[in-house]
Coordinates of C-alpha atoms in Angstrom, one line a residue:
X1 CA -22.5 -3.6 -0.6
X2 CA -21.0 -4.2 -4.0
X3 CA -17.5 -3.7 -2.8
X4 CA -17.7 -6.7 -0.5
X5 CA -19.2 -8.9 -3.2
X6 CA -16.4 -8.0 -5.6
X7 CA -13.7 -8.4 -2.9
X8 CA -15.0 -11.7 -1.9
X9 CA -14.9 -13.0 -5.4
X10 CA -11.2 -12.1 -5.8
X11 CA -10.1 -13.1 -2.3
X12 CA -12.1 -16.2 -1.6
X13 CA -10.1 -19.3 -0.6
X14 CA -9.4 -22.0 -3.2
X15 CA -12.3 -24.2 -2.3
X16 CA -14.8 -21.4 -2.9
X17 CA -16.0 -20.4 -6.4
X18 CA -16.4 -16.7 -7.4
X19 CA -20.1 -17.1 -7.2
X20 CA -20.1 -18.1 -3.5
X21 CA -18.2 -15.3 -1.7
X22 CA -17.6 -15.9 2.0
X23 CA -15.3 -13.0 2.9
X24 CA -15.8 -11.7 6.5
X25 CA -16.6 -7.9 6.6
X26 CA -13.7 -7.4 9.1
X27 CA -11.1 -9.2 7.1
X28 CA -7.9 -7.2 6.3
X29 CA -8.2 -6.3 2.6
X30 CA -5.3 -4.9 0.6
X31 CA -5.4 -3.5 -3.0
X32 CA -2.0 -1.9 -3.8
X33 CA -0.1 -5.0 -4.8
X34 CA -2.3 -6.1 -7.8
X35 CA -4.9 -3.2 -7.9
X36 CA -7.5 -5.9 -7.0
X37 CA -8.8 -6.6 -3.5
X38 CA -7.3 -9.5 -1.6
X39 CA -7.0 -10.7 1.9
X40 CA -3.5 -9.7 3.0
X41 CA -2.5 -13.3 3.6
X42 CA -3.8 -14.4 0.2
X43 CA -2.3 -11.6 -2.0
X44 CA 0.2 -12.8 -4.7
X45 CA 2.3 -9.7 -4.1
X46 CA 3.6 -9.1 -0.6
X47 CA 1.9 -6.1 0.9
X48 CA 2.9 -4.7 4.3
X49 CA 0.1 -3.0 6.2
X50 CA 0.2 -0.4 9.0
X51 CA -3.3 -0.5 10.3
X52 CA -5.3 2.1 12.2
X53 CA -4.7 0.5 15.6
X54 CA -0.9 0.6 15.0
X55 CA -1.1 4.2 13.8
X56 CA -2.8 5.2 17.0
X57 CA -0.7 3.2 19.4
X58 CA 2.5 4.4 17.9
X59 CA 2.0 8.0 19.1
X60 CA 3.1 9.3 15.7
X61 CA 1.5 12.4 14.3
X62 CA 2.5 12.2 10.6
X63 CA 3.3 9.6 8.0
X64 CA 7.1 10.2 8.3
X65 CA 7.1 9.4 12.0
X66 CA 5.1 6.2 11.3
X67 CA 7.5 5.0 8.6
X68 CA 10.7 5.9 10.5
X69 CA 10.6 2.7 12.5
X70 CA 9.1 0.4 9.8
X71 CA 11.5 -2.3 8.6
X72 CA 13.2 -1.8 5.3
X73 CA 12.3 1.9 5.1
X74 CA 14.9 4.7 5.4
X75 CA 13.4 8.1 6.4
X76 CA 15.8 11.0 6.1
X77 CA 15.2 14.5 7.4
X78 CA 16.5 17.2 5.2
X79 CA 16.0 20.8 4.4
X80 CA 13.1 19.9 2.1
X81 CA 11.4 17.7 4.8
X82 CA 11.2 14.1 5.7
X83 CA 11.9 11.9 2.7
X84 CA 11.7 8.1 2.3
X85 CA 13.8 5.5 0.5
X86 CA 12.8 1.9 -0.3
X87 CA 15.6 -0.7 -0.7
X88 CA 18.4 1.9 -1.1
X89 CA 16.9 3.7 -4.2
X90 CA 16.4 7.4 -4.3
X91 CA 13.4 9.1 -2.6
X92 CA 11.9 10.0 -6.0
X93 CA 11.9 6.3 -6.9
X94 CA 9.1 5.7 -4.4
X95 CA 5.6 6.5 -5.6
X96 CA 3.3 8.1 -3.0
X97 CA -0.5 7.6 -3.4
X98 CA -3.5 8.7 -1.5
X99 CA -6.5 6.4 -2.1
X100 CA -4.6 5.2 -5.2
X101 CA -4.2 8.7 -6.6
X102 CA -0.8 10.4 -7.1
X103 CA 0.1 13.4 -5.0
X104 CA 2.0 16.5 -6.1
X105 CA 4.4 18.8 -4.4
X106 CA 7.8 17.3 -4.6
X107 CA 10.8 19.4 -3.7
X108 CA 14.2 18.5 -5.1
X109 CA 12.5 15.4 -6.4
X110 CA 11.2 14.2 -3.0
X111 CA 7.9 14.4 -1.2
X112 CA 7.8 15.5 2.4
X113 CA 5.8 12.9 4.2
X114 CA 5.7 14.9 7.4
X115 CA 3.1 17.1 5.5
X116 CA 0.6 14.2 5.8
X117 CA -1.1 13.9 9.2
X118 CA -2.4 10.5 10.3
X119 CA -5.7 12.0 11.4
X120 CA -7.8 10.8 8.4
X121 CA -5.8 7.6 7.6
X122 CA -7.3 4.1 7.9
X123 CA -4.1 2.2 6.9
X124 CA -0.9 2.5 4.9
X125 CA -0.1 -0.2 2.4
X126 CA 3.6 -0.7 1.3
X127 CA 4.7 -2.6 -1.8
X128 CA 8.5 -2.9 -2.2
X129 CA 10.1 -3.5 -5.6
X130 CA 9.5 -2.2 -9.1
X131 CA 5.8 -1.6 -9.6
X132 CA 5.8 0.4 -12.9
X133 CA 3.9 -2.4 -14.6
X134 CA 0.8 -1.2 -12.6
X135 CA 1.6 2.4 -11.6
X136 CA 4.0 3.8 -14.2
X137 CA 6.6 6.4 -13.6
X138 CA 8.3 6.8 -10.2
X139 CA 7.5 3.3 -8.9
X140 CA 11.1 1.9 -9.3
X141 CA 11.6 1.2 -5.6
X142 CA 8.0 0.6 -4.7
X143 CA 4.6 2.2 -3.8
X144 CA 3.3 3.7 -0.5
X145 CA -0.5 3.9 -0.7
X146 CA -2.2 5.9 2.0
X147 CA -5.8 4.7 2.4
X148 CA -8.1 7.2 4.1
X149 CA -10.9 6.5 6.6
X150 CA -14.4 5.5 5.6
X151 CA -17.4 5.5 7.9
X152 CA -18.4 2.0 9.1
X153 CA -20.6 2.6 12.2
X154 CA -24.0 4.2 12.5
X155 CA -22.6 7.0 14.5
X156 CA -19.1 7.5 15.9
X157 CA -16.7 10.2 16.9
X158 CA -13.3 10.6 18.5
X159 CA -11.0 13.3 19.8
X160 CA -7.3 13.2 20.8
X161 CA -5.2 15.7 22.6
X162 CA -1.5 15.6 23.1
X163 CA 1.1 18.0 24.6
X164 CA 4.8 17.7 25.1
X165 CA 8.1 19.4 25.7
X166 CA 11.5 18.7 24.1
X167 CA 14.8 18.4 26.0
X168 CA 18.4 18.0 25.2
X169 CA 18.7 21.4 23.5
X170 CA 20.5 24.6 24.3
X171 CA 18.7 26.3 27.3
X172 CA 19.3 29.7 25.7
X173 CA 16.8 28.8 23.1
X174 CA 14.0 28.1 25.5
X175 CA 12.1 24.9 25.9
X176 CA 10.5 23.7 22.5
X177 CA 7.0 22.4 22.9
X178 CA 4.7 20.3 20.7
X179 CA 0.9 20.2 20.7
X180 CA -1.6 18.2 18.8
X181 CA -5.4 18.2 18.6
X182 CA -7.4 16.0 16.3
X183 CA -10.8 14.6 16.0
X184 CA -13.4 13.0 13.7
X185 CA -17.1 12.3 13.5
X186 CA -19.1 10.2 11.1
X187 CA -22.5 8.6 10.5
X188 CA -23.9 5.9 8.3
X189 CA -27.7 5.8 7.8
X190 CA -29.3 3.8 5.1
X191 CA -27.6 4.3 1.7
X192 CA -25.6 7.4 2.9
X193 CA -22.4 7.6 4.9
X194 CA -20.4 10.7 6.0
X195 CA -17.1 11.2 7.8
X196 CA -15.2 14.4 8.8
X197 CA -11.7 14.4 10.2
X198 CA -9.7 17.4 11.2
X199 CA -6.5 18.2 13.2
X200 CA -4.0 20.9 14.3
X201 CA -0.4 20.1 15.0
X202 CA 2.4 22.4 16.1
X203 CA 6.0 22.4 17.3
X204 CA 8.7 25.0 17.8
X205 CA 12.0 25.0 15.9
X206 CA 14.9 23.1 17.5
X207 CA 18.6 23.8 17.5
X208 CA 21.4 21.2 17.9
X209 CA 24.3 23.5 17.5
X210 CA 25.1 26.3 20.1
X211 CA 27.9 27.7 17.9
X212 CA 25.5 29.8 15.8
X213 CA 22.0 31.1 15.8
X214 CA 20.7 28.9 13.0
X215 CA 18.1 26.3 13.8
X216 CA 18.5 22.7 12.7
X217 CA 14.8 21.8 12.5
X218 CA 11.7 23.8 11.5
X219 CA 8.9 25.0 13.7
X220 CA 5.6 23.9 12.2
X221 CA 2.0 24.8 12.5
X222 CA -0.2 22.5 10.5
X223 CA -4.0 22.4 10.0
X224 CA -5.8 19.7 8.0
X225 CA -9.4 18.7 7.3
X226 CA -10.9 15.9 5.2
X227 CA -14.4 14.9 4.4
X228 CA -15.9 11.9 2.7
X229 CA -19.5 11.2 1.5
X230 CA -20.5 7.7 0.3
X231 CA -23.7 6.5 -1.4
X232 CA -24.9 3.0 -2.0
X233 CA -26.8 3.8 -5.2
X234 CA -28.4 0.4 -5.5
X235 CA -28.0 -2.2 -8.2
X236 CA -24.5 -2.9 -6.8
X237 CA -23.2 0.6 -7.5
X238 CA -21.3 2.6 -4.9
X239 CA -20.4 6.3 -5.3
X240 CA -18.1 8.5 -3.1
X241 CA -16.8 12.0 -3.0
X242 CA -13.8 13.0 -0.9
X243 CA -12.0 16.2 -0.4
X244 CA -9.1 17.3 1.8
X245 CA -7.0 20.3 2.5
X246 CA -3.9 20.9 4.6
X247 CA -1.6 23.9 5.3
X248 CA 1.8 23.8 6.9
X249 CA 3.5 26.9 8.0
X250 CA 7.2 26.2 8.7
X251 CA 9.8 28.6 10.1
X252 CA 13.4 28.6 11.0
X253 CA 16.6 30.6 11.1
X254 CA 19.6 30.3 8.7
X255 CA 23.0 31.9 9.0
X256 CA 25.4 32.5 6.2
X257 CA 28.6 34.0 7.5
X258 CA 27.6 37.2 9.2
X259 CA 24.1 37.3 7.7
X260 CA 21.2 36.0 9.7
X261 CA 18.0 35.1 7.8
X262 CA 14.5 34.3 8.9
X263 CA 13.1 31.6 6.7
X264 CA 9.4 30.7 6.2
X265 CA 7.6 28.2 4.1
X266 CA 3.8 28.1 3.6
X267 CA 2.8 24.9 1.9
X268 CA -0.8 24.1 1.0
X269 CA -2.1 20.8 -0.4
X270 CA -5.6 20.0 -1.7
X271 CA -7.1 16.7 -3.0
X272 CA -10.5 16.1 -4.5
X273 CA -11.7 12.6 -5.6
X274 CA -14.9 11.3 -7.2
X275 CA -15.3 7.6 -7.6
X276 CA -17.8 5.0 -8.9
X277 CA -17.5 1.3 -8.0
X278 CA -19.9 -1.2 -9.7
X279 CA -20.3 -4.9 -9.7
X280 CA -21.8 -6.4 -12.8
X281 CA -23.3 -9.8 -12.4
X282 CA -21.4 -12.1 -10.1
X283 CA -18.0 -11.9 -11.8
X284 CA -17.2 -8.5 -13.1
X285 CA -16.2 -5.3 -11.3
X286 CA -15.7 -1.8 -12.8
X287 CA -14.4 1.2 -11.0
X288 CA -13.5 4.7 -12.1
X289 CA -11.9 7.5 -10.1
X290 CA -11.5 11.2 -11.1
X291 CA -9.0 13.1 -9.0
X292 CA -7.5 16.6 -8.8
X293 CA -4.5 17.4 -6.6
X294 CA -3.2 20.9 -6.0
X295 CA 0.0 22.2 -4.3
X296 CA 1.2 25.7 -3.5
X297 CA 4.5 26.6 -1.9
X298 CA 5.6 30.1 -0.8
X299 CA 9.2 30.4 0.2
X300 CA 10.1 33.6 2.1
X301 CA 13.6 34.7 3.2
X302 CA 14.1 37.8 5.2
X303 CA 17.6 39.0 6.1
X304 CA 17.8 40.8 9.4
X305 CA 18.9 44.4 9.3
X306 CA 19.5 44.2 5.6
X307 CA 17.7 43.2 2.4
X308 CA 20.5 41.9 0.1
X309 CA 19.5 38.3 0.6
X310 CA 15.7 38.8 0.8
X311 CA 13.9 36.3 -1.4
X312 CA 10.4 35.3 -2.3
X313 CA 9.5 32.3 -4.5
X314 CA 6.1 30.8 -5.3
X315 CA 5.4 27.5 -6.8
X316 CA 2.1 26.1 -7.9
X317 CA 1.4 22.6 -9.2
X318 CA -1.8 21.0 -10.5
X319 CA -2.5 17.4 -11.4
X320 CA -5.6 15.9 -12.9
X321 CA -6.0 12.1 -13.0
X322 CA -8.5 9.7 -14.4
X323 CA -8.3 6.0 -13.6
X324 CA -10.7 3.4 -14.9
X325 CA -10.3 -0.4 -14.6
X326 CA -12.3 -3.5 -15.3
X327 CA -11.8 -6.7 -13.4
X328 CA -13.3 -10.0 -14.5
X329 CA -13.2 -13.3 -12.6
X330 CA -12.9 -16.4 -14.6
X331 CA -12.9 -20.0 -13.1
X332 CA -9.1 -20.1 -13.0
X333 CA -7.9 -16.5 -13.3
X334 CA -8.7 -12.9 -12.6
X335 CA -8.1 -10.5 -15.5
X336 CA -7.6 -6.8 -15.0
X337 CA -7.4 -4.1 -17.7
X338 CA -7.3 -0.4 -17.1
X339 CA -6.5 3.1 -18.3
X340 CA -4.9 6.1 -16.6
X341 CA -4.7 9.6 -17.9
X342 CA -2.8 12.6 -16.4
X343 CA -2.6 16.3 -17.1
X344 CA -0.2 18.4 -15.0
X345 CA 0.9 22.0 -14.8
X346 CA 3.7 23.7 -12.9
X347 CA 3.8 27.5 -12.3
X348 CA 7.2 28.6 -11.0
X349 CA 10.3 30.7 -11.8
X350 CA 12.2 28.6 -14.4
X351 CA 15.7 28.9 -15.8
X352 CA 14.3 29.2 -19.4
X353 CA 12.5 32.4 -18.6
X354 CA 8.9 31.1 -18.7
X355 CA 6.8 30.4 -15.7
X356 CA 4.4 27.6 -16.8
X357 CA 5.1 24.1 -17.9
X358 CA 2.4 21.6 -18.9
X359 CA 2.5 17.8 -19.5
X360 CA 0.1 15.0 -20.5
X361 CA 0.4 11.3 -20.0
X362 CA -1.7 8.3 -20.8
X363 CA -1.3 4.6 -20.0
X364 CA -2.9 1.3 -20.6
X365 CA -2.2 -1.6 -18.2
X366 CA -3.2 -5.2 -18.1
X367 CA -2.7 -8.1 -15.6
X368 CA -3.8 -11.7 -15.4
X369 CA -3.8 -13.6 -12.1
X370 CA -3.7 -17.3 -12.9
X371 CA -4.3 -19.9 -10.2
X372 CA -2.4 -22.8 -11.7
X373 CA -2.7 -25.2 -8.8
X374 CA -4.8 -25.3 -5.6
X375 CA -3.1 -27.9 -3.5
X376 CA -0.3 -27.0 -3.3
X377 CA -1.3 -23.5 -4.3
X378 CA 0.5 -21.9 -7.3
X379 CA -0.4 -18.4 -8.6
X380 CA 1.2 -16.7 -11.6
X381 CA 0.6 -13.0 -12.3
X382 CA 2.0 -11.5 -15.5
X383 CA 1.4 -7.8 -16.2
X384 CA 2.4 -5.0 -18.6
X385 CA 1.9 -1.3 -18.8
X386 CA 2.4 1.0 -21.8
X387 CA 2.8 4.8 -21.1
X388 CA 2.8 7.7 -23.5
X389 CA 4.3 10.9 -22.3
X390 CA 4.0 14.2 -24.1
X391 CA 7.6 15.0 -23.3
X392 CA 9.4 11.7 -23.5
X393 CA 7.3 9.4 -25.8
X394 CA 6.5 5.8 -24.9
X395 CA 7.7 3.4 -22.3
X396 CA 6.8 -0.3 -21.7
X397 CA 7.0 -1.9 -18.3
X398 CA 6.4 -5.6 -18.0
X399 CA 6.4 -7.7 -14.8
X400 CA 5.8 -11.2 -13.6
X401 CA 5.1 -12.5 -10.1
X402 CA 4.9 -16.1 -8.8
X403 CA 3.5 -17.3 -5.5
X404 CA 3.9 -20.9 -4.3
X405 CA 2.4 -22.4 -1.1
X406 CA 4.0 -25.8 -0.8
X407 CA 2.4 -26.3 2.6
X408 CA -0.1 -24.2 4.6
X409 CA 2.6 -22.6 6.8
X410 CA 5.0 -21.6 4.0
X411 CA 4.8 -19.0 1.2
X412 CA 7.4 -18.5 -1.5
X413 CA 7.2 -15.5 -3.7
X414 CA 9.4 -14.3 -6.6
X415 CA 9.0 -11.4 -9.1
X416 CA 10.8 -9.5 -11.8
X417 CA 9.9 -6.3 -13.4
X418 CA 11.0 -3.2 -15.2
X419 CA 10.7 0.2 -13.6
X420 CA 11.1 3.7 -15.0
X421 CA 10.9 7.3 -14.0
X422 CA 10.5 10.4 -16.3
X423 CA 12.2 13.5 -15.0
X424 CA 9.9 15.9 -13.2
X425 CA 9.2 19.5 -13.9
X426 CA 11.7 20.7 -11.3
X427 CA 14.5 18.6 -12.7
X428 CA 13.8 19.9 -16.2
X429 CA 12.8 23.6 -15.7
X430 CA 13.0 24.8 -12.2
X431 CA 15.4 27.4 -10.9
X432 CA 15.6 27.3 -7.1
X433 CA 17.7 29.6 -4.9
X434 CA 18.5 29.4 -1.2
X435 CA 20.7 32.4 -0.4
X436 CA 20.8 31.5 3.3
X437 CA 22.8 28.4 2.6
X438 CA 24.5 29.8 -0.5
X439 CA 23.4 27.6 -3.3
X440 CA 21.2 27.5 -6.4
X441 CA 19.8 24.5 -8.3
X442 CA 18.8 24.8 -11.9
X443 CA 17.0 22.3 -14.2
X444 CA 18.2 20.5 -17.3
X445 CA 16.0 20.1 -20.3
X446 CA 18.3 17.4 -21.8
X447 CA 17.6 14.8 -19.0
X448 CA 16.6 11.3 -20.1
X449 CA 14.2 9.0 -18.2
X450 CA 15.7 6.6 -15.6
X451 CA 15.0 2.9 -15.9
X452 CA 15.6 -0.2 -13.8
X453 CA 15.4 -4.0 -13.7
X454 CA 14.3 -5.4 -10.4
X455 CA 14.2 -9.0 -9.2
X456 CA 13.2 -10.2 -5.7
X457 CA 12.3 -13.3 -3.8
X458 CA 10.9 -14.0 -0.4
X459 CA 10.1 -16.8 2.0
X460 CA 7.4 -16.5 4.7
X461 CA 7.1 -19.1 7.3
X462 CA 4.4 -19.2 10.0
X463 CA 4.4 -22.6 11.8
X464 CA 2.0 -21.4 14.4
X465 CA -0.4 -18.5 14.9
X466 CA 2.0 -17.0 17.4
X467 CA 5.2 -16.9 15.3
X468 CA 6.1 -15.7 11.8
X469 CA 9.4 -15.3 10.0
X470 CA 10.1 -13.8 6.6
X471 CA 13.3 -13.3 4.5
X472 CA 13.4 -11.1 1.4
X473 CA 16.2 -10.7 -1.1
X474 CA 16.3 -8.0 -3.8
X475 CA 18.5 -6.7 -6.6
X476 CA 17.8 -3.5 -8.5
X477 CA 19.9 -2.1 -11.3
X478 CA 19.2 1.5 -12.4
X479 CA 20.4 3.1 -15.6
X480 CA 20.6 6.9 -16.4
X481 CA 20.4 7.7 -12.7
X482 CA 19.6 11.4 -12.2
X483 CA 21.6 13.2 -9.6
X484 CA 22.4 16.7 -8.4
X485 CA 25.9 17.7 -9.5
X486 CA 28.0 20.8 -8.9
X487 CA 28.4 23.1 -11.9
X488 CA 30.3 26.1 -10.7
X489 CA 31.1 28.4 -7.8
X490 CA 31.0 32.2 -7.8
X491 CA 30.3 35.1 -5.5
X492 CA 26.7 34.0 -5.2
X493 CA 27.7 30.6 -3.8
X494 CA 27.5 27.1 -5.3
X495 CA 25.5 26.3 -8.5
X496 CA 24.1 22.8 -8.9
X497 CA 22.2 21.1 -11.7
X498 CA 20.7 17.8 -12.6
X499 CA 22.3 15.3 -14.9
X500 CA 22.1 11.6 -16.0
X501 CA 25.4 10.7 -14.4
X502 CA 25.8 7.0 -13.8
X503 CA 24.4 3.5 -13.4
X504 CA 23.6 2.2 -9.9
X505 CA 23.0 -1.2 -8.2
X506 CA 21.2 -1.8 -4.9
X507 CA 20.9 -5.3 -3.5
X508 CA 20.2 -6.7 0.0
X509 CA 18.3 -8.9 2.4
X510 CA 15.5 -8.0 4.8
X511 CA 14.4 -10.3 7.6
X512 CA 11.4 -9.9 9.9
X513 CA 10.4 -12.0 12.9
X514 CA 7.1 -11.7 14.9
X515 CA 6.5 -13.7 18.0
X516 CA 3.5 -13.5 20.4
X517 CA 4.4 -16.0 23.2
X518 CA 1.4 -14.8 25.3
X519 CA -1.7 -12.8 24.8
X520 CA -0.2 -9.9 26.7
X521 CA 3.2 -10.0 25.1
X522 CA 4.3 -9.2 21.5
X523 CA 7.8 -9.1 20.1
X524 CA 9.1 -8.0 16.7
X525 CA 12.6 -7.8 15.3
X526 CA 14.0 -6.9 11.8
X527 CA 17.4 -6.8 10.2
X528 CA 18.3 -5.2 6.9
X529 CA 21.6 -5.5 4.9
X530 CA 22.0 -3.2 1.9
X531 CA 24.7 -2.9 -0.7
X532 CA 24.3 0.2 -2.8
X533 CA 26.9 1.3 -5.3
X534 CA 27.8 3.3 -8.4
X535 CA 28.6 0.8 -11.1
X536 CA 30.6 3.3 -13.1
X537 CA 33.4 3.6 -10.5
X538 CA 32.3 0.9 -8.0
X539 CA 31.9 3.5 -5.2
X540 CA 29.4 3.3 -2.4
X541 CA 26.3 5.4 -3.0
X542 CA 26.1 8.1 -0.3
X543 CA 23.6 8.5 2.6
X544 CA 22.8 4.8 2.8
X545 CA 23.6 2.6 5.8
X546 CA 24.6 -1.0 5.0
X547 CA 23.2 -2.3 8.3
X548 CA 19.8 -1.4 9.9
X549 CA 17.7 -3.1 12.5
X550 CA 14.5 -2.5 14.4
X551 CA 12.9 -4.0 17.5
X552 CA 9.6 -3.6 19.3
X553 CA 8.1 -5.0 22.5
X554 CA 4.5 -4.6 23.5
X555 CA 3.3 -5.6 27.0
X556 CA -0.3 -5.7 28.3
X557 CA -3.8 -6.0 26.9
X558 CA -5.6 -3.3 28.9
X559 CA -3.0 -1.0 30.3
X560 CA -0.1 -1.5 27.9
X561 CA 3.4 -0.4 27.2
X562 CA 5.1 -0.3 23.8
X563 CA 8.9 0.2 23.3
X564 CA 10.3 0.6 19.7
X565 CA 13.8 1.1 18.6
X566 CA 15.8 1.5 15.3
X567 CA 19.5 1.1 15.0
X568 CA 21.2 2.5 11.9
X569 CA 24.8 1.7 11.0
X570 CA 27.5 4.1 9.7
X571 CA 27.1 5.6 6.2
X572 CA 29.0 7.9 3.9
X573 CA 27.4 11.3 3.7
X574 CA 28.2 13.8 0.9
X575 CA 28.8 17.3 2.2
X576 CA 29.5 19.6 -0.8
X577 CA 31.0 22.7 0.9
X578 CA 33.1 23.9 -2.0
X579 CA 33.2 23.6 -5.8
X580 CA 34.8 20.2 -6.5
X581 CA 32.8 18.2 -9.2
X582 CA 35.0 15.1 -8.8
X583 CA 34.9 14.8 -5.0
X584 CA 31.6 15.2 -3.1
X585 CA 33.6 15.4 0.2
X586 CA 32.2 12.1 1.6
X587 CA 32.4 11.8 5.4
X588 CA 31.6 8.8 7.6
X589 CA 28.5 9.5 9.6
X590 CA 28.4 7.6 12.9
X591 CA 25.8 4.9 13.8
X592 CA 22.8 6.0 15.8
X593 CA 19.9 4.5 17.8
X594 CA 16.3 6.0 18.0
X595 CA 14.1 4.7 20.8
X596 CA 10.5 5.5 21.5
X597 CA 8.2 4.4 24.4
X598 CA 4.5 4.8 24.9
X599 CA 2.1 3.6 27.7
X600 CA -1.6 3.9 27.7
X601 CA -4.3 3.2 30.4
X602 CA -8.0 2.8 29.6
X603 CA -10.1 4.6 32.1
X604 CA -13.5 3.5 30.7
X605 CA -14.8 2.1 27.4
X606 CA -14.5 5.5 25.8
X607 CA -11.5 7.1 27.5
X608 CA -7.8 6.3 27.4
X609 CA -4.9 8.4 28.8
X610 CA -1.4 8.0 27.5
X611 CA 2.2 9.2 28.0
X612 CA 5.4 8.5 26.2
X613 CA 8.7 9.8 24.9
X614 CA 10.2 10.0 21.4
X615 CA 13.9 9.8 20.8
X616 CA 14.8 8.7 24.3
X617 CA 18.4 8.4 23.4
X618 CA 18.4 12.0 22.2
X619 CA 20.2 11.0 19.0
X620 CA 20.9 13.8 16.6
X621 CA 23.6 16.2 15.5
X622 CA 23.5 19.2 13.2
X623 CA 25.8 17.7 10.6
X624 CA 24.7 14.2 10.0
X625 CA 21.4 13.6 11.8
X626 CA 19.1 16.7 12.1
X627 CA 16.4 14.8 13.9
X628 CA 14.1 16.3 16.6
X629 CA 15.5 16.0 20.1
X630 CA 13.9 14.0 22.9
X631 CA 10.2 14.7 23.4
X632 CA 8.2 13.8 26.5
X633 CA 4.4 14.0 26.0
X634 CA 1.1 13.0 27.5
X635 CA -2.6 13.2 26.4
X636 CA -5.9 11.4 26.1
X637 CA -8.2 9.8 23.6
X638 CA -12.0 9.9 23.8
X639 CA -14.4 7.9 21.6
X640 CA -18.1 8.0 21.0

C-alpha cells in the first residue's frame, strides 16, 4: 500500500535511506505532531497515544471518560457537557479533530467530548503545547486528534454488551442504570476494504442533592453509526470515503425557586470525509481530504403546570473543509507544504436580530524537518502558518521544535511557538437563554482574537525496556483572553456577555513514570503542578487545581485486573450567584479522588467477560463536582 511506503520513508531509522523503507506494518504510527507519519518513538514532537487496546480495557464508553484519567488533562463536567483543558488553558484553546478534520458544535466555547463514543475509534493522539503553526485557530493549548478505525483483516467482527447500576444517590429517585451495546464488522478483499461500527448507550439522570427535585447530571440516550470504504486504486494511490452520524438525547430537571422545569437537549452530529493519498516515485507523498461536518442542537424547556418559562431554541452549524498537503523527502530533511480552506455557517437566534452568520478562512502552512546529526541524533523542525479570516484578517503563527538524542536511552525536546484563536460564532453573535437557572449569555461583535506565546521542554529517559520516565515543563502566556463577564441583573435573572478582559499565564511541570517489573505487572504514575494566574491583578485563574496526580496498576496477562485513580487538589471555583462584576464569588473547592477498577476473564479465543466499577470513592457533590456517582457494571466482548 502507498501509505506504508510513504510512512516508511519518513519514519525509517537513521541508517536507512528514504528509498529503502523497512517499517513494520504493526508499528505504532502517529501523524498529529508534524502532520507526517512517524513511529511514535521517533517523532520530533512528543505525541501521547491512547491505543485501541487501552480504550477497550479502560471500560470507558466515550472520549471524556477516557481522558478523565489521562495525565496532564483536566476534564470538567458542566451544564454544557464534559469539557477538557490542556495545561491550564481554557477548553476552547484545545483543538478537537476527527481524522485530522475539525468538528463543530461547541457550546459556550467548549466541545462536549462525551458526545463522541469510542465505538469507531482506533486511537487518540494528543499533542500538548501551541500548535497553531500547523493547525491554526484554537490550537493554543494543544490538539486532540481522534483517529477512526480502518479495516485490516480479511474478515472480522465484534460485539460488546455492558449493563450497570449506580449507587450512592437518594433512594427516592430510584436506582439509575446504564446500558451499552456496540459492535462492528469489516472485510478486506483485494483492493477494497469496508468497515461498519455502531453503538447505543444510555443512562438515567442522577441527583446528588436531596434538598430539591433538580438533577445534577443528565440522562442520555445515544446512538451512533460510522462506515468507511477504502480502495487501493493502484499506482500507489489510496482512496477512502467515511461517514458518521450520532444523536444524543439528554434530559434533566431544573428548579428555579418554586418553578420546576423539565429540560431536554437533542444533539445531532454528522461527518463526511473523502480522501486521496498518493505516493509519487520513492520520495514524494500527496494527500487531500474534503470534509463536511454538521451539527444540530434543539434545546427544549418545559415548565410544569405553567408556561411562563417555556423555551425552545434551535442551533445549526455547518463546516466545509479542504486540506491538501505535499510531503517530499530529501536526503537530510522532510519538507511539508499545504493548504487548508474552511467555510462555515451558523443558524441560530442572535442578539443582532439575524439568524445566519457565515465565515470563510484560508491558510498556507510549511514545515521543514531537518536531521542535522545522526549519532547523536539532532532534529530541527521550523514551521510557519499564515491564516486569512474573512472576519479578522490575517494571522501568522511560527514555531520551532528541537529534538536531541545524546544517547539511545535519552530524548531531549524543546519547542516554542505562537498560538492564536479567533472568536467563534457564539461569542460574537449568539444569544443563549437558560430560564431554569436564571441567566442569559449574549455575544459581542467587538471581540478581538486571542494570542499566546508558548515554550516547553521535556526529558524522556528509558534505561531499560521495562522502565521509562519523562518530565515536561511548559510556560504559556495568553493575551486578549476572552471570558464570560456579568453585565447586569434584572427580573429575568443574570445577564452575561463575552469580553477581552485580561492577560493570563499558565506554567507547570508534568512527570510520568512507567514500570513493568514483570510480564504480568504494569505500573504507571503521574504528577502535575500547575500555576495559572491573571497577570493583570496576579489572581489565580478559577477552576484549576495546582496539584494533580494519577496512578494505575495492571495485574495479569490472561485474567487481568486494572485499577486506576486520579487525585485532584483544591481549586478556586467561581460561583456567580448575584450581580457583582468585580467579585466572581470564588470559593475553595475541596480535593477529590476518583477510582476505577475493571477485571476481565477470557473464556475462549473469541469471548471475554468483564466486571468493574467507576468512581469507587463515590466522589461528587452538587456544587463543585457534578460527576456521576459510583457505577457497578458487568458485560462481555465477543470477536470474530
